[in-house]
Coordinates of C-alpha atoms in Angstrom, one line a residue:
X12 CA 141.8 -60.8 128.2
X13 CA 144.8 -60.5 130.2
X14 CA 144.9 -58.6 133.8
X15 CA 146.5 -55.6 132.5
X16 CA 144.3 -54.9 129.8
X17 CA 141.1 -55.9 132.2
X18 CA 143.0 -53.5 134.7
X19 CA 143.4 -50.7 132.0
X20 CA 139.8 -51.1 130.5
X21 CA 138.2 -50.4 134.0
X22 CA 140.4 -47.1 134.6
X23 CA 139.3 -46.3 131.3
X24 CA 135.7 -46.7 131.8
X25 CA 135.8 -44.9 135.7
X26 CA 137.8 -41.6 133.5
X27 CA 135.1 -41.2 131.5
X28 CA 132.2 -41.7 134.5
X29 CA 134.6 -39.2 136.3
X30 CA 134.5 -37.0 133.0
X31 CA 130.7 -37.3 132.1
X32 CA 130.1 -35.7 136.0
X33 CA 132.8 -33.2 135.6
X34 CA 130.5 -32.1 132.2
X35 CA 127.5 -32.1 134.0
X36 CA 128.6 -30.2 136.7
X37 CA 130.1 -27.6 134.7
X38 CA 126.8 -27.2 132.8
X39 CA 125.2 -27.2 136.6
X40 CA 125.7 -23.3 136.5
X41 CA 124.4 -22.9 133.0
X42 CA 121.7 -25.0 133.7
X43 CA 120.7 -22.5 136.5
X44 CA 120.8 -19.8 134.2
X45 CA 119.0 -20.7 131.3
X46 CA 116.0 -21.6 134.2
X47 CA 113.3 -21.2 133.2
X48 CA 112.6 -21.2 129.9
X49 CA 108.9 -21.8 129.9
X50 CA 105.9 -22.3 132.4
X51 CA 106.3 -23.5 135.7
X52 CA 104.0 -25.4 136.8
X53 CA 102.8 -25.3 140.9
X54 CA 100.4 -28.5 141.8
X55 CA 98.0 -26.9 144.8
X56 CA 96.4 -30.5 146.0
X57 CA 93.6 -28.7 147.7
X58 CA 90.7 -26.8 145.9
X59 CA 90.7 -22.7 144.9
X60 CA 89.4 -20.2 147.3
X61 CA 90.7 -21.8 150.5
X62 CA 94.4 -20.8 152.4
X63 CA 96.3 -22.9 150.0
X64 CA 94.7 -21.4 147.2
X65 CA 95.1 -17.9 148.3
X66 CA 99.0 -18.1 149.6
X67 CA 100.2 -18.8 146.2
X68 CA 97.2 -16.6 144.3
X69 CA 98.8 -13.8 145.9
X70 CA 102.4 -14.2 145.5
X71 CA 102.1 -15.7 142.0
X72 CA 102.7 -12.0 140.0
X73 CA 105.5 -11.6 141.7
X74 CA 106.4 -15.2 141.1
X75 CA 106.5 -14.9 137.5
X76 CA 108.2 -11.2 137.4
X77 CA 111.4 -12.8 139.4
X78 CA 111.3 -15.6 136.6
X79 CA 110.2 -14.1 133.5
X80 CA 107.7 -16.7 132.9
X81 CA 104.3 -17.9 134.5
X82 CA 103.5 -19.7 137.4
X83 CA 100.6 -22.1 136.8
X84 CA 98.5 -23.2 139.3
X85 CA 97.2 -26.9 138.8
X86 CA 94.7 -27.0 141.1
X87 CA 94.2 -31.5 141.7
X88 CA 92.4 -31.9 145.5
X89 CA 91.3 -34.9 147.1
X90 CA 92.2 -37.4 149.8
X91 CA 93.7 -34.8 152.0
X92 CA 96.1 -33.2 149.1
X93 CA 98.0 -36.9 148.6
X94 CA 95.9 -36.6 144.7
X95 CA 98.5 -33.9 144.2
X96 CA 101.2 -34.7 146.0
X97 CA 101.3 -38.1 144.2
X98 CA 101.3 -36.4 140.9
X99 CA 104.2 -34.3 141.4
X100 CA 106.5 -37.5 143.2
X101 CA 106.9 -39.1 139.6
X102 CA 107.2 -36.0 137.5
X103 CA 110.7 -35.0 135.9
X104 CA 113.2 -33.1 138.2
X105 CA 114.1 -30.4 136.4
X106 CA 112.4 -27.4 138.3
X107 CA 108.9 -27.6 135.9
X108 CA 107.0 -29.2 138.2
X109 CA 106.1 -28.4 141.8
X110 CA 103.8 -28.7 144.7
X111 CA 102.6 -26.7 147.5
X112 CA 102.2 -29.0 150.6
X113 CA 100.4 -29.0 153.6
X114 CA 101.7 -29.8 156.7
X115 CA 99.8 -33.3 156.8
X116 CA 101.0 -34.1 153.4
X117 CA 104.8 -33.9 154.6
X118 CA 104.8 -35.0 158.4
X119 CA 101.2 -36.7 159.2
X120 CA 100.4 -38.8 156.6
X121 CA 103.1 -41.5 156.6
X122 CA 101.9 -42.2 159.9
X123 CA 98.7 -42.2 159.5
X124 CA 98.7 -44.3 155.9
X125 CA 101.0 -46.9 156.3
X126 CA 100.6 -48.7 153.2
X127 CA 101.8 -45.5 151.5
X128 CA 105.3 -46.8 150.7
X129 CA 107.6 -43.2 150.0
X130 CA 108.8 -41.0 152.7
X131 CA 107.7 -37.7 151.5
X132 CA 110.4 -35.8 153.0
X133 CA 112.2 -38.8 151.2
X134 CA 110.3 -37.9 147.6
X135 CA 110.6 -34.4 148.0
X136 CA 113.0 -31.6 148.3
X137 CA 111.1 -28.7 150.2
X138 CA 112.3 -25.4 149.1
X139 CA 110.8 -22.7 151.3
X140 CA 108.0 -22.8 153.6
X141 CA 105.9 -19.6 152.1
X142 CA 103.3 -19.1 155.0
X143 CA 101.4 -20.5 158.2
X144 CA 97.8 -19.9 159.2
X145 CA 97.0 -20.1 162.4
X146 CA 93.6 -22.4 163.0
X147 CA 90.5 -20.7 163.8
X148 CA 87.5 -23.0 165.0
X149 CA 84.7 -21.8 163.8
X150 CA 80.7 -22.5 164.3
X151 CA 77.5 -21.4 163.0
X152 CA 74.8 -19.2 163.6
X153 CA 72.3 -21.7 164.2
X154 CA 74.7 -23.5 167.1
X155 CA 76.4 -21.4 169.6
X156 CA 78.1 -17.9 170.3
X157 CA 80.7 -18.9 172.4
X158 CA 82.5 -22.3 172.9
X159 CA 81.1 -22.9 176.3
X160 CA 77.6 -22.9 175.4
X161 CA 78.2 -24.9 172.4
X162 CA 79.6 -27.6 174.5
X163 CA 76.9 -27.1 177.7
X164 CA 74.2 -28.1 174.9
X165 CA 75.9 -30.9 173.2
X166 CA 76.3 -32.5 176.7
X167 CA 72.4 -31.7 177.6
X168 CA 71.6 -33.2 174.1
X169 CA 73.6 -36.3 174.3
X170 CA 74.0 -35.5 170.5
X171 CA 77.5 -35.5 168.7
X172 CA 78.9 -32.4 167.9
X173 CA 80.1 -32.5 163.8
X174 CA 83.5 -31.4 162.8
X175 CA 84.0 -30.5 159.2
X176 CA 87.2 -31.2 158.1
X177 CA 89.3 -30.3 154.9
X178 CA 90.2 -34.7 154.4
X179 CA 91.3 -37.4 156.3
X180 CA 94.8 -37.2 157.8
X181 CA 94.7 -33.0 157.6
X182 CA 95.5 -31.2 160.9
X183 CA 91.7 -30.5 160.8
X184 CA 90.8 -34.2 161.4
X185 CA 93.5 -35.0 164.2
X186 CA 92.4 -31.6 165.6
X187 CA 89.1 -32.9 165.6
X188 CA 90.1 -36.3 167.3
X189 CA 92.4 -34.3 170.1
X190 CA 89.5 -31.7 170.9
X191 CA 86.7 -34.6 171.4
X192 CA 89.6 -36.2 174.1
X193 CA 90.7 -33.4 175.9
X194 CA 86.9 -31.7 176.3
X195 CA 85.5 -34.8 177.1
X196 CA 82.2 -34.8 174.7
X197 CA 81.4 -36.9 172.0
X198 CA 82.6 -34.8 168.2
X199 CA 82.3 -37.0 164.9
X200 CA 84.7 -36.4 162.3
X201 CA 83.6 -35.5 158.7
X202 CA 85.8 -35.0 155.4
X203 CA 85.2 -32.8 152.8
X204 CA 87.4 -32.3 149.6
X205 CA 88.5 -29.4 150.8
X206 CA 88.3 -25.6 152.7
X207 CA 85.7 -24.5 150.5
X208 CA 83.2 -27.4 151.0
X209 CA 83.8 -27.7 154.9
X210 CA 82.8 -24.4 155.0
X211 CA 79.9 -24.2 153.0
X212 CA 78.7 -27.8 155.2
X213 CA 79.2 -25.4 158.6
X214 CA 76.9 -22.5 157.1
X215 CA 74.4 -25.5 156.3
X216 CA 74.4 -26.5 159.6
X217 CA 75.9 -30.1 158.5
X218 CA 78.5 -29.6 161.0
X219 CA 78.5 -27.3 163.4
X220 CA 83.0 -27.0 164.1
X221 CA 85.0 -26.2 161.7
X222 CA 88.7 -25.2 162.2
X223 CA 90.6 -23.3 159.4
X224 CA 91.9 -19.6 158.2
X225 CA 90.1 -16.7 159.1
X226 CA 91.1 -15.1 155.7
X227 CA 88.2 -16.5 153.5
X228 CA 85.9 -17.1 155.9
X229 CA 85.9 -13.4 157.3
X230 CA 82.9 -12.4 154.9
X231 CA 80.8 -14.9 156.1
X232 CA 81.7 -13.7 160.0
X233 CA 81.1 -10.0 158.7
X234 CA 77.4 -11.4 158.0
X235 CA 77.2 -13.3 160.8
X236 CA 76.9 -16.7 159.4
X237 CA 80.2 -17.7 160.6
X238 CA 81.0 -17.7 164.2
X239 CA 84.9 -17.4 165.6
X240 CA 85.4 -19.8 168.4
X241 CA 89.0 -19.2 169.1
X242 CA 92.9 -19.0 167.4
X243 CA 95.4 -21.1 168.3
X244 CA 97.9 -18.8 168.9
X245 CA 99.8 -17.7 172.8
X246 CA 98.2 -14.3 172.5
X247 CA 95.9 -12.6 170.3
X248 CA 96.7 -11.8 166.9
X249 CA 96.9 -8.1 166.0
X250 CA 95.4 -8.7 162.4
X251 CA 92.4 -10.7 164.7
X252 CA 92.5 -8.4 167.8
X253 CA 88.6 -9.5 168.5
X254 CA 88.8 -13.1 168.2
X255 CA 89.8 -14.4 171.4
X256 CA 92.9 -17.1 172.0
X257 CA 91.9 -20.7 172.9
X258 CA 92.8 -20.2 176.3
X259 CA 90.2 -17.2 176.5
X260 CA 87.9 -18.9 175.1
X261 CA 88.2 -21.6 177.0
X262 CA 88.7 -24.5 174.3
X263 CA 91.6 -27.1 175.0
X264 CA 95.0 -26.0 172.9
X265 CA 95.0 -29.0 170.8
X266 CA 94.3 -27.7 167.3
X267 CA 97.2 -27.3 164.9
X268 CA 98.2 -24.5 162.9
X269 CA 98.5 -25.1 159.1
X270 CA 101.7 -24.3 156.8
X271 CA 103.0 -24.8 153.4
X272 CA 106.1 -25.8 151.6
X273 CA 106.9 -25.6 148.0
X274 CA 108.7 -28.6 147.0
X275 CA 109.8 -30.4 144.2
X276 CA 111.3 -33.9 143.4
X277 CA 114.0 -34.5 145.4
X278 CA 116.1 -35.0 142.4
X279 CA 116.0 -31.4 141.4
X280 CA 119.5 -29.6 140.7
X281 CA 120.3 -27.8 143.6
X282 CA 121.5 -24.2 140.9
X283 CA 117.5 -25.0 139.6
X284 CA 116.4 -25.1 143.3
X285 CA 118.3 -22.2 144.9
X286 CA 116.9 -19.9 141.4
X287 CA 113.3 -21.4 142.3
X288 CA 114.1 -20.2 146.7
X289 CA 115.3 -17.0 145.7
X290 CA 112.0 -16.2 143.5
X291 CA 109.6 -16.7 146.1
X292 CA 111.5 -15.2 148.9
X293 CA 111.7 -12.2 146.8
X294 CA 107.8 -12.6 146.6
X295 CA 106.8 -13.3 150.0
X296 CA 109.1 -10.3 151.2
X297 CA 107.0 -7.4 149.1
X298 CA 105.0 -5.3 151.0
X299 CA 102.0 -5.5 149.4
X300 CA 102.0 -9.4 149.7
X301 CA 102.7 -9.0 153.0
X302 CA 99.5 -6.3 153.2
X303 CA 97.5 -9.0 151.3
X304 CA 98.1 -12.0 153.5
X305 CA 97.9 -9.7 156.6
X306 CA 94.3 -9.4 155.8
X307 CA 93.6 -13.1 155.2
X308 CA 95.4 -14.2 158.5
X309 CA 98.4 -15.5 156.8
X310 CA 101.5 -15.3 158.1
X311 CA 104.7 -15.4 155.8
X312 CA 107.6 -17.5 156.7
X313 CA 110.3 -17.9 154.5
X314 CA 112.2 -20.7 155.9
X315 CA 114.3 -22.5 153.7
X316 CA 117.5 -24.4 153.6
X317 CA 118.8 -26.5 156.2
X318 CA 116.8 -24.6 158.9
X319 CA 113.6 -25.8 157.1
X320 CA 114.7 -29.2 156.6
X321 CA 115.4 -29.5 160.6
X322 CA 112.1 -28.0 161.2
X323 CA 110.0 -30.6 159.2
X324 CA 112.3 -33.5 160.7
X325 CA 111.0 -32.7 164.5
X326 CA 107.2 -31.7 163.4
X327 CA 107.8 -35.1 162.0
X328 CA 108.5 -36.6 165.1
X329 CA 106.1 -34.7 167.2
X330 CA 103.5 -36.0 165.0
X331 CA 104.4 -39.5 165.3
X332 CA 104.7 -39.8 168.8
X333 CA 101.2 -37.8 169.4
X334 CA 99.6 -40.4 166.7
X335 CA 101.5 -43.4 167.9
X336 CA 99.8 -42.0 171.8
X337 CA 96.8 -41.5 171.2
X338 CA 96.2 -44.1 168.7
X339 CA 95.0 -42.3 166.5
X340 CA 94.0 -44.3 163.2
X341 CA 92.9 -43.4 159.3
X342 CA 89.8 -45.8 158.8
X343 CA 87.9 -43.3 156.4

């Protein structure tokens, strides 16, 4: 083949390269509004009845009014949500398939698991952070009323205090880890698969802290099985006015408030992603969901965009560097 035909063949090849994008992003728009045109499905990677559960549970009428077709909640827990999260990193990117993450399962665990090759804010493309929920700690009936007579006995007793967490890696366990540093008495981690289970292991009297959303806990409080420690939070919060901060309570401010992101394969057509954005900001902005997570100590959020992607780069790096100084290590 002579240099001019070589020459010619090539341009030939980049025009229709240059083409095939120029069809595809002209059916970008079309794409976007043909979306959706069945189920969407919404991985949760942490069992029903806990905050997860009930920040989508809530919203997801609304969810499927803004879309005209269902939300499904796959509910797949285990190891600290990565089950799910997993799941969702190999499935197609077209909008179908998406995940709610925790705020270990984006900016904790790849610093925690090293062997866990993909950067999850790599994998994923978050959408919009829907909520926070501001930690409780929480004990039993059966241990203390208030924090400093819960930690006067464990220091008479020489005993270990057990902390119930939701999995390894969560902002429960490294909670757990920071609290037994900073108050200076001996606390032993334990995992459960979930809210639900830590819980029901706290009203047993298997462990006796537990630190998660006051929402689907407040029953138990009502009876009196539950105990409210202290929120994380600068100042009391007026949907909790009689559970005092940390501070008051006199508990050291290490335990980490929980959020979650919907996100979906980083692949995903942005038209697809802005469509799936705009449907749960809708949601999260009714009154009645805001009512509804109101009374189960959530707080919406809404953040999306660039804004949200800054946001989870520095938690990122505020994780790393407290895991990196406190050596704090998955062994579980």
């Amino acid at each position: 083949m002579c240099p001019t035909t070589d020459r010619q063949s090539r341009i030939a090849r980049k025009r229709r390269s240059f083409a095939s994008l120029c069809v595809f992003a002209a059916m970008l728009p079309a794409i976007a509004h043909a979306f959706p045109e069945r189920p969407i499905r919404l991985v949760v990677p942490f069992p029903p009845g806990g905050p997860a559960d009930m920040s989508v549970r809530i919203i997801q009428r609304h969810i499927a009014s803004e879309l005209g077709q269902p939300l499904v909640l796959d509910y797949k827990p285990g190891a600290g949500g990565t089950i799910g999260i997993q799941s969702v990193s190999s499935a197609t990117a077209d909008g179908y398939t998406l995940v709610l993450a925790a705020t270990n399962n984006l900016v904790i665990d790849p610093y925690l698991n090293k062997t866990r090759a993909a950067d999850p804010l790599q994998a994923f493309l978050p959408l919009i952070k829907i909520a926070e929920v501001p930690a409780v700690l929480f004990t039993n009936s059966q241990s203390a009323s208030t924090w400093i007579a819960l930690k006067a006995a464990a220091q008479k007793s020489g005993k270990p205090l057990y902390f119930g967490s939701t999995g390894v890696g969560t902002t429960t366990h490294l909670s757990s880890i920071l609290l037994a540093k900073s108050a200076g008495i001996p606390i032993t981690h334990v995992p459960y698969r979930g809210a639900q289970p830590a819980t029901q292991a706290l009203m047993g009297n298997e462990v006796q802290l537990y630190m998660g959303a006051y929402g689907p806990n407040a029953p138990q409080v009502t009876a009196g099985r539950l105990i409210p420690l202290g929120v994380s939070a600068s100042q009391r919060i007026p949907e909790l006015p009689n559970i005092p901060t940390l501070k008051e309570a006199g508990i050291p401010d290490v335990l980490a408030n929980n959020w979650f992101v919907v996100a979906a394969p980083a692949a995903t057509p942005q038209p697809v992603a802005d469509r799936i954005v705009k449907a749960f900001s809708h949601a999260i902005s009714a009154p009645d969901v805001r009512a509804k997570y109101a009374n189960q100590g959530i707080v919406p959020s809404g953040q999306t965009g660039t804004k949200l992607q800054k946001e989870l780069q520095s938690e990122s790096q505020k994780w790393k560097a407290l895991i990196t100084t406190e050596k704090i290590e998955v062994n579980e």
